[in-house]
Amino acid sequence: MASAPPAANLPLFYKDLMPLNSRDHASWKSRSTDKAPWLANIHAIPLTAEEFPNAQRFTPIIFSADEIPVPLALMGLNEGVNVFTDESGQLTGNIYVPAYARRYPFMLAKLAQDSEELSLCFDPTAGLVGEFDEGSTLFADGQPTEATTAALEFCKNFEEAGMRTQALVEELNKHELLIDGEFSIQRPDQADQPFVYRGFKMVDQEKLREMRGDVLRTWTQSGLLAIVFAHLFSLDLIREIFALQVQQGKGPIPAEPVAAES
């Protein structure tokens, strides 16, 4: 069904990265847009743990099947399908947009492999940062403006949330709660041939019910248990996403052979 962003030099969405600095970008501006073409064909977006309660009302939340699982918000069940955007990337439905997508085109990145220092960078191919006539000025008198400071703060908060999310995954793995997931869904017009989705992980509800009381109490106090239940509740939305795909003609179609995606 889904996997974490492919291992590559650049993460999901990003085609290039350029460090933002007052020397080269003194007169540059950032602008907003109501269309996000980078979202149009993306069916799974990384999600931080603290976003689970909001995201679970709109999208299924799963974990990638990677060695180190990554929480993902499903925008569609098949590769290249996003039921919440049109072809231009404009949102067409009520949806929670993950922070991973909202930080684009900015992100924090290491400029040197031997350094742990992170610098604010941006994707120059996005068309959202440049020498525009209109937009938010990024530097004034050589100093970062409020717009730049806000982007930096957002990216810092995202990185911190990512570390907390990694701790959540480690805790789930520690108790062997993440198992291989599988969903079988039938189209009304093809009831004899279900579509089976695999290639993801989910929390094992049986093991969760068998957890020791002291562990569950700790999880309740830390908020982790609420996050786990948000994930489990969200899985009911998988059938709704499937129905939206069929309604929008985005597949799967009856003529296709059933095939699990990963």
PDB file of C-alpha atoms in Angstrom, residues 15-247:
ATOM      1  CA  LYS A  15      13.772  18.327  -6.253  1.00  0.00           C
ATOM      2  CA  ASP A  16      16.584  20.624  -5.168  1.00  0.00           C
ATOM      3  CA  LEU A  17      17.812  22.354  -2.010  1.00  0.00           C
ATOM      4  CA  MET A  18      19.405  25.774  -1.639  1.00  0.00           C
ATOM      5  CA  PRO A  19      20.603  27.322   1.650  1.00  0.00           C
ATOM      6  CA  LEU A  20      18.762  30.552   2.414  1.00  0.00           C
ATOM      7  CA  ASN A  21      21.102  33.444   3.185  1.00  0.00           C
ATOM      8  CA  SER A  22      20.998  37.243   3.291  1.00  0.00           C
ATOM      9  CA  ARG A  23      23.837  37.639   0.795  1.00  0.00           C
ATOM     10  CA  ASP A  24      22.363  35.738  -2.157  1.00  0.00           C
ATOM     11  CA  HIS A  25      18.696  36.270  -1.345  1.00  0.00           C
ATOM     12  CA  ALA A  26      18.655  39.792   0.059  1.00  0.00           C
ATOM     13  CA  SER A  27      15.786  40.887  -2.173  1.00  0.00           C
ATOM     14  CA  TRP A  28      13.966  37.570  -2.453  1.00  0.00           C
ATOM     15  CA  LYS A  29      10.448  36.949  -1.239  1.00  0.00           C
ATOM     16  CA  SER A  30       8.245  33.992  -0.393  1.00  0.00           C
ATOM     17  CA  ARG A  31       4.696  33.697  -1.609  1.00  0.00           C
ATOM     18  CA  SER A  32       1.740  31.500  -0.796  1.00  0.00           C
ATOM     19  CA  THR A  33      -0.358  29.482  -3.210  1.00  0.00           C
ATOM     20  CA  ASP A  34      -3.687  27.675  -3.239  1.00  0.00           C
ATOM     21  CA  LYS A  35      -2.300  25.003  -5.544  1.00  0.00           C
ATOM     22  CA  ALA A  36       0.314  22.431  -4.606  1.00  0.00           C
ATOM     23  CA  PRO A  37       1.210  20.374  -7.699  1.00  0.00           C
ATOM     24  CA  TRP A  38       3.761  18.450  -5.628  1.00  0.00           C
ATOM     25  CA  LEU A  39       0.811  16.962  -3.710  1.00  0.00           C
ATOM     26  CA  ALA A  40      -1.341  15.973  -6.684  1.00  0.00           C
ATOM     27  CA  ASN A  41      -0.056  12.426  -7.162  1.00  0.00           C
ATOM     28  CA  ILE A  42       1.168  11.653  -3.649  1.00  0.00           C
ATOM     29  CA  HIS A  43      -0.815   8.967  -1.844  1.00  0.00           C
ATOM     30  CA  ALA A  44       1.068   8.894   1.472  1.00  0.00           C
ATOM     31  CA  ILE A  45       2.623  11.754   3.454  1.00  0.00           C
ATOM     32  CA  PRO A  46       4.814  11.399   6.565  1.00  0.00           C
ATOM     33  CA  LEU A  47       3.042  12.346   9.768  1.00  0.00           C
ATOM     34  CA  THR A  48       4.300  13.221  13.237  1.00  0.00           C
ATOM     35  CA  ALA A  49       2.786  11.550  16.271  1.00  0.00           C
ATOM     36  CA  GLU A  50       1.302  14.741  17.693  1.00  0.00           C
ATOM     37  CA  GLU A  51      -0.712  15.167  14.487  1.00  0.00           C
ATOM     38  CA  PHE A  52      -2.541  11.847  14.874  1.00  0.00           C
ATOM     39  CA  PRO A  53      -5.594  13.261  16.741  1.00  0.00           C
ATOM     40  CA  ASN A  54      -6.276  15.841  14.005  1.00  0.00           C
ATOM     41  CA  ALA A  55      -5.342  13.683  11.014  1.00  0.00           C
ATOM     42  CA  GLN A  56      -7.379  10.645  12.110  1.00  0.00           C
ATOM     43  CA  ARG A  57     -10.633  12.516  11.427  1.00  0.00           C
ATOM     44  CA  PHE A  58      -9.828  12.757   7.705  1.00  0.00           C
ATOM     45  CA  THR A  59      -7.285  10.159   6.627  1.00  0.00           C
ATOM     46  CA  PRO A  60      -6.185   6.654   7.587  1.00  0.00           C
ATOM     47  CA  ILE A  61      -2.909   6.585   9.500  1.00  0.00           C
ATOM     48  CA  ILE A  62      -0.592   3.649   8.911  1.00  0.00           C
ATOM     49  CA  PHE A  63       3.080   2.842   9.432  1.00  0.00           C
ATOM     50  CA  SER A  64       5.450   2.144   6.566  1.00  0.00           C
ATOM     51  CA  ALA A  65       6.884  -1.345   6.196  1.00  0.00           C
ATOM     52  CA  ASP A  66      10.456  -0.089   6.477  1.00  0.00           C
ATOM     53  CA  GLU A  67      12.965  -1.379   9.015  1.00  0.00           C
ATOM     54  CA  ILE A  68      12.321   1.842  10.924  1.00  0.00           C
ATOM     55  CA  PRO A  69       8.587   2.433  10.322  1.00  0.00           C
ATOM     56  CA  VAL A  70       7.362   5.925   9.501  1.00  0.00           C
ATOM     57  CA  PRO A  71       3.784   7.051  10.281  1.00  0.00           C
ATOM     58  CA  LEU A  72       1.941   8.012   7.094  1.00  0.00           C
ATOM     59  CA  ALA A  73      -1.301   9.822   6.346  1.00  0.00           C
ATOM     60  CA  LEU A  74      -2.993   8.119   3.401  1.00  0.00           C
ATOM     61  CA  MET A  75      -4.351  10.416   0.696  1.00  0.00           C
ATOM     62  CA  GLY A  76      -5.099   7.416  -1.504  1.00  0.00           C
ATOM     63  CA  LEU A  77      -4.636   3.652  -1.485  1.00  0.00           C
ATOM     64  CA  ASN A  78      -2.752   3.289  -4.749  1.00  0.00           C
ATOM     65  CA  GLU A  79       0.518   4.818  -5.919  1.00  0.00           C
ATOM     66  CA  GLY A  80      -0.049   8.105  -7.742  1.00  0.00           C
ATOM     67  CA  VAL A  81      -3.538   8.639  -6.312  1.00  0.00           C
ATOM     68  CA  ASN A  82      -4.569  11.543  -4.079  1.00  0.00           C
ATOM     69  CA  VAL A  83      -8.333  11.776  -3.615  1.00  0.00           C
ATOM     70  CA  PHE A  84      -8.120  15.180  -1.915  1.00  0.00           C
ATOM     71  CA  THR A  85      -6.558  17.201  -4.757  1.00  0.00           C
ATOM     72  CA  ASP A  86      -7.224  17.830  -8.414  1.00  0.00           C
ATOM     73  CA  GLU A  87      -4.533  17.511 -11.080  1.00  0.00           C
ATOM     74  CA  SER A  88      -3.204  20.996 -10.289  1.00  0.00           C
ATOM     75  CA  GLY A  89      -2.780  20.152  -6.626  1.00  0.00           C
ATOM     76  CA  GLN A  90      -5.669  22.279  -5.384  1.00  0.00           C
ATOM     77  CA  LEU A  91      -7.442  20.772  -2.398  1.00  0.00           C
ATOM     78  CA  THR A  92     -10.896  19.506  -3.326  1.00  0.00           C
ATOM     79  CA  GLY A  93     -12.095  18.177   0.007  1.00  0.00           C
ATOM     80  CA  ASN A  94     -11.970  18.680   3.734  1.00  0.00           C
ATOM     81  CA  ILE A  95      -8.576  17.401   4.802  1.00  0.00           C
ATOM     82  CA  TYR A  96      -5.851  17.798   7.404  1.00  0.00           C
ATOM     83  CA  VAL A  97      -2.611  18.689   5.615  1.00  0.00           C
ATOM     84  CA  PRO A  98       0.378  17.176   7.468  1.00  0.00           C
ATOM     85  CA  ALA A  99       3.102  19.511   8.721  1.00  0.00           C
ATOM     86  CA  TYR A 100       5.545  17.706   6.437  1.00  0.00           C
ATOM     87  CA  ALA A 101       3.687  19.164   3.447  1.00  0.00           C
ATOM     88  CA  ARG A 102       2.991  22.552   5.045  1.00  0.00           C
ATOM     89  CA  ARG A 103       6.682  23.256   5.642  1.00  0.00           C
ATOM     90  CA  TYR A 104       7.446  22.930   1.918  1.00  0.00           C
ATOM     91  CA  PRO A 105       9.419  24.467   0.209  1.00  0.00           C
ATOM     92  CA  PHE A 106      11.507  24.993   3.351  1.00  0.00           C
ATOM     93  CA  MET A 107      13.331  22.432   5.458  1.00  0.00           C
ATOM     94  CA  LEU A 108      16.310  22.179   7.781  1.00  0.00           C
ATOM     95  CA  ALA A 109      19.317  20.372   6.359  1.00  0.00           C
ATOM     96  CA  LYS A 110      22.962  19.749   7.151  1.00  0.00           C
ATOM     97  CA  LEU A 111      25.267  21.666   4.821  1.00  0.00           C
ATOM     98  CA  ALA A 112      28.266  19.523   5.781  1.00  0.00           C
ATOM     99  CA  GLN A 113      28.280  15.809   6.503  1.00  0.00           C
ATOM    100  CA  ASP A 114      30.756  16.243   9.366  1.00  0.00           C
ATOM    101  CA  SER A 115      28.530  18.782  11.132  1.00  0.00           C
ATOM    102  CA  GLU A 116      25.318  18.356  13.086  1.00  0.00           C
ATOM    103  CA  GLU A 117      24.297  21.964  12.501  1.00  0.00           C
ATOM    104  CA  LEU A 118      21.089  22.405  10.528  1.00  0.00           C
ATOM    105  CA  SER A 119      20.476  25.345   8.201  1.00  0.00           C
ATOM    106  CA  LEU A 120      17.254  26.672   6.721  1.00  0.00           C
ATOM    107  CA  CYS A 121      17.060  25.632   3.073  1.00  0.00           C
ATOM    108  CA  PHE A 122      14.404  25.778   0.372  1.00  0.00           C
ATOM    109  CA  ASP A 123      13.525  24.097  -2.901  1.00  0.00           C
ATOM    110  CA  PRO A 124      14.097  26.668  -5.670  1.00  0.00           C
ATOM    111  CA  THR A 125      12.062  24.584  -8.145  1.00  0.00           C
ATOM    112  CA  ALA A 126       8.852  25.099  -6.138  1.00  0.00           C
ATOM    113  CA  GLY A 127       8.294  28.598  -7.489  1.00  0.00           C
ATOM    114  CA  LEU A 128       7.437  29.846  -4.010  1.00  0.00           C
ATOM    115  CA  VAL A 129      10.702  31.583  -3.148  1.00  0.00           C
ATOM    116  CA  GLY A 130      12.347  33.997  -5.567  1.00  0.00           C
ATOM    117  CA  GLU A 131      12.705  37.539  -6.841  1.00  0.00           C
ATOM    118  CA  PHE A 132       8.994  38.311  -6.952  1.00  0.00           C
ATOM    119  CA  ASP A 133       7.216  41.666  -7.067  1.00  0.00           C
ATOM    120  CA  GLU A 134       4.765  40.445  -4.430  1.00  0.00           C
ATOM    121  CA  GLY A 135       5.170  38.285  -1.370  1.00  0.00           C
ATOM    122  CA  SER A 136       6.778  38.312   2.055  1.00  0.00           C
ATOM    123  CA  THR A 137      10.247  39.826   2.216  1.00  0.00           C
ATOM    124  CA  LEU A 138      12.785  37.359   3.611  1.00  0.00           C
ATOM    125  CA  PHE A 139      15.535  39.780   4.683  1.00  0.00           C
ATOM    126  CA  ALA A 140      15.644  43.441   5.712  1.00  0.00           C
ATOM    127  CA  ASP A 141      18.946  45.220   6.283  1.00  0.00           C
ATOM    128  CA  GLY A 142      20.689  41.856   6.168  1.00  0.00           C
ATOM    129  CA  GLN A 143      18.565  40.392   8.957  1.00  0.00           C
ATOM    130  CA  PRO A 144      15.852  37.692   8.749  1.00  0.00           C
ATOM    131  CA  THR A 145      12.325  39.104   8.657  1.00  0.00           C
ATOM    132  CA  GLU A 146       9.343  37.769  10.558  1.00  0.00           C
ATOM    133  CA  ALA A 147       8.483  35.551   7.577  1.00  0.00           C
ATOM    134  CA  THR A 148      11.914  33.911   7.606  1.00  0.00           C
ATOM    135  CA  THR A 149      11.890  33.538  11.378  1.00  0.00           C
ATOM    136  CA  ALA A 150       8.455  31.906  11.216  1.00  0.00           C
ATOM    137  CA  ALA A 151       9.621  29.431   8.549  1.00  0.00           C
ATOM    138  CA  LEU A 152      12.698  28.592  10.619  1.00  0.00           C
ATOM    139  CA  GLU A 153      10.624  28.085  13.761  1.00  0.00           C
ATOM    140  CA  PHE A 154       8.124  25.879  11.941  1.00  0.00           C
ATOM    141  CA  CYS A 155      10.921  23.689  10.587  1.00  0.00           C
ATOM    142  CA  LYS A 156      12.554  23.465  14.022  1.00  0.00           C
ATOM    143  CA  ASN A 157       9.260  22.408  15.602  1.00  0.00           C
ATOM    144  CA  PHE A 158       8.819  19.813  12.875  1.00  0.00           C
ATOM    145  CA  GLU A 159      12.262  18.337  13.518  1.00  0.00           C
ATOM    146  CA  GLU A 160      11.536  18.130  17.245  1.00  0.00           C
ATOM    147  CA  ALA A 161       8.171  16.488  16.567  1.00  0.00           C
ATOM    148  CA  GLY A 162       9.981  14.026  14.308  1.00  0.00           C
ATOM    149  CA  MET A 163      12.268  12.992  17.152  1.00  0.00           C
ATOM    150  CA  ARG A 164       9.278  12.465  19.442  1.00  0.00           C
ATOM    151  CA  THR A 165       7.636  10.401  16.711  1.00  0.00           C
ATOM    152  CA  GLN A 166      10.743   8.253  16.412  1.00  0.00           C
ATOM    153  CA  ALA A 167      10.562   7.633  20.156  1.00  0.00           C
ATOM    154  CA  LEU A 168       6.924   6.517  19.739  1.00  0.00           C
ATOM    155  CA  VAL A 169       7.876   4.040  17.023  1.00  0.00           C
ATOM    156  CA  GLU A 170      10.722   2.707  19.155  1.00  0.00           C
ATOM    157  CA  GLU A 171       8.312   2.177  22.050  1.00  0.00           C
ATOM    158  CA  LEU A 172       5.862   0.294  19.830  1.00  0.00           C
ATOM    159  CA  ASN A 173       8.672  -1.849  18.433  1.00  0.00           C
ATOM    160  CA  LYS A 174       9.986  -2.497  21.920  1.00  0.00           C
ATOM    161  CA  HIS A 175       6.679  -4.143  22.814  1.00  0.00           C
ATOM    162  CA  GLU A 176       6.350  -5.796  19.373  1.00  0.00           C
ATOM    163  CA  LEU A 177       3.055  -4.062  18.713  1.00  0.00           C
ATOM    164  CA  LEU A 178       3.603  -3.250  15.027  1.00  0.00           C
ATOM    165  CA  ILE A 179       2.527  -6.057  12.712  1.00  0.00           C
ATOM    166  CA  ASP A 180       2.107  -6.466   8.963  1.00  0.00           C
ATOM    167  CA  GLY A 181      -1.247  -5.017   7.950  1.00  0.00           C
ATOM    168  CA  GLU A 182      -3.731  -6.217   5.358  1.00  0.00           C
ATOM    169  CA  PHE A 183      -7.068  -4.917   4.145  1.00  0.00           C
ATOM    170  CA  SER A 184      -9.449  -6.578   1.730  1.00  0.00           C
ATOM    171  CA  ILE A 185     -12.007  -4.325   0.043  1.00  0.00           C
ATOM    172  CA  GLN A 186     -14.645  -5.184  -2.552  1.00  0.00           C
ATOM    173  CA  ARG A 187     -16.135  -2.924  -5.162  1.00  0.00           C
ATOM    174  CA  PRO A 188     -19.955  -3.134  -5.281  1.00  0.00           C
ATOM    175  CA  ASP A 189     -19.732  -3.952  -8.992  1.00  0.00           C
ATOM    176  CA  GLN A 190     -17.105  -6.642  -8.470  1.00  0.00           C
ATOM    177  CA  ALA A 191     -18.060  -8.387  -5.259  1.00  0.00           C
ATOM    178  CA  ASP A 192     -16.404 -11.666  -6.208  1.00  0.00           C
ATOM    179  CA  GLN A 193     -12.904 -10.174  -6.558  1.00  0.00           C
ATOM    180  CA  PRO A 194     -11.654  -8.203  -3.563  1.00  0.00           C
ATOM    181  CA  PHE A 195      -8.752  -5.784  -3.764  1.00  0.00           C
ATOM    182  CA  VAL A 196      -6.131  -6.666  -1.168  1.00  0.00           C
ATOM    183  CA  TYR A 197      -3.801  -4.008   0.216  1.00  0.00           C
ATOM    184  CA  ARG A 198      -0.606  -4.963   2.006  1.00  0.00           C
ATOM    185  CA  GLY A 199       2.864  -3.492   2.431  1.00  0.00           C
ATOM    186  CA  PHE A 200       2.249  -1.493   5.605  1.00  0.00           C
ATOM    187  CA  LYS A 201       2.259  -1.937   9.365  1.00  0.00           C
ATOM    188  CA  MET A 202      -0.363  -1.309  12.001  1.00  0.00           C
ATOM    189  CA  VAL A 203      -0.790  -1.768  15.749  1.00  0.00           C
ATOM    190  CA  ASP A 204      -1.811  -5.273  16.815  1.00  0.00           C
ATOM    191  CA  GLN A 205      -5.011  -4.775  18.816  1.00  0.00           C
ATOM    192  CA  GLU A 206      -4.829  -8.219  20.436  1.00  0.00           C
ATOM    193  CA  LYS A 207      -1.347  -7.546  21.794  1.00  0.00           C
ATOM    194  CA  LEU A 208      -2.466  -4.098  22.888  1.00  0.00           C
ATOM    195  CA  ARG A 209      -5.254  -5.626  24.983  1.00  0.00           C
ATOM    196  CA  GLU A 210      -2.693  -7.933  26.621  1.00  0.00           C
ATOM    197  CA  MET A 211      -0.324  -5.125  27.619  1.00  0.00           C
ATOM    198  CA  ARG A 212       0.537  -4.850  31.289  1.00  0.00           C
ATOM    199  CA  GLY A 213      -1.468  -2.344  33.293  1.00  0.00           C
ATOM    200  CA  ASP A 214       1.569  -0.373  34.461  1.00  0.00           C
ATOM    201  CA  VAL A 215       2.712   0.131  30.859  1.00  0.00           C
ATOM    202  CA  LEU A 216      -0.748   1.277  29.797  1.00  0.00           C
ATOM    203  CA  ARG A 217      -0.917   3.692  32.727  1.00  0.00           C
ATOM    204  CA  THR A 218       2.431   5.185  31.709  1.00  0.00           C
ATOM    205  CA  TRP A 219       1.207   5.498  28.137  1.00  0.00           C
ATOM    206  CA  THR A 220      -2.013   7.140  29.287  1.00  0.00           C
ATOM    207  CA  GLN A 221      -0.120   9.712  31.339  1.00  0.00           C
ATOM    208  CA  SER A 222       2.307  10.470  28.504  1.00  0.00           C
ATOM    209  CA  GLY A 223      -0.432  10.697  25.859  1.00  0.00           C
ATOM    210  CA  LEU A 224       0.990   7.822  23.849  1.00  0.00           C
ATOM    211  CA  LEU A 225      -2.096   5.631  24.316  1.00  0.00           C
ATOM    212  CA  ALA A 226      -4.340   8.337  22.836  1.00  0.00           C
ATOM    213  CA  ILE A 227      -2.032   8.492  19.813  1.00  0.00           C
ATOM    214  CA  VAL A 228      -2.242   4.722  19.362  1.00  0.00           C
ATOM    215  CA  PHE A 229      -6.041   4.804  19.500  1.00  0.00           C
ATOM    216  CA  ALA A 230      -6.125   7.681  17.001  1.00  0.00           C
ATOM    217  CA  HIS A 231      -4.206   5.427  14.607  1.00  0.00           C
ATOM    218  CA  LEU A 232      -6.578   2.499  15.178  1.00  0.00           C
ATOM    219  CA  PHE A 233      -9.731   4.612  14.823  1.00  0.00           C
ATOM    220  CA  SER A 234      -8.416   6.128  11.587  1.00  0.00           C
ATOM    221  CA  LEU A 235      -8.211   2.738   9.885  1.00  0.00           C
ATOM    222  CA  ASP A 236     -11.999   2.762   9.438  1.00  0.00           C
ATOM    223  CA  LEU A 237     -11.441   5.511   6.844  1.00  0.00           C
ATOM    224  CA  ILE A 238      -9.645   3.143   4.466  1.00  0.00           C
ATOM    225  CA  ARG A 239     -12.961   2.079   2.959  1.00  0.00           C
ATOM    226  CA  GLU A 240     -13.984   5.719   2.538  1.00  0.00           C
ATOM    227  CA  ILE A 241     -10.755   6.483   0.685  1.00  0.00           C
ATOM    228  CA  PHE A 242     -11.353   3.442  -1.511  1.00  0.00           C
ATOM    229  CA  ALA A 243     -14.891   4.635  -2.274  1.00  0.00           C
ATOM    230  CA  LEU A 244     -13.586   8.098  -3.181  1.00  0.00           C
ATOM    231  CA  GLN A 245     -11.062   6.568  -5.569  1.00  0.00           C
ATOM    232  CA  VAL A 246     -13.799   4.628  -7.332  1.00  0.00           C
ATOM    233  CA  GLN A 247     -16.094   7.685  -7.412  1.00  0.00           C
TER     234      GLN A 247
END
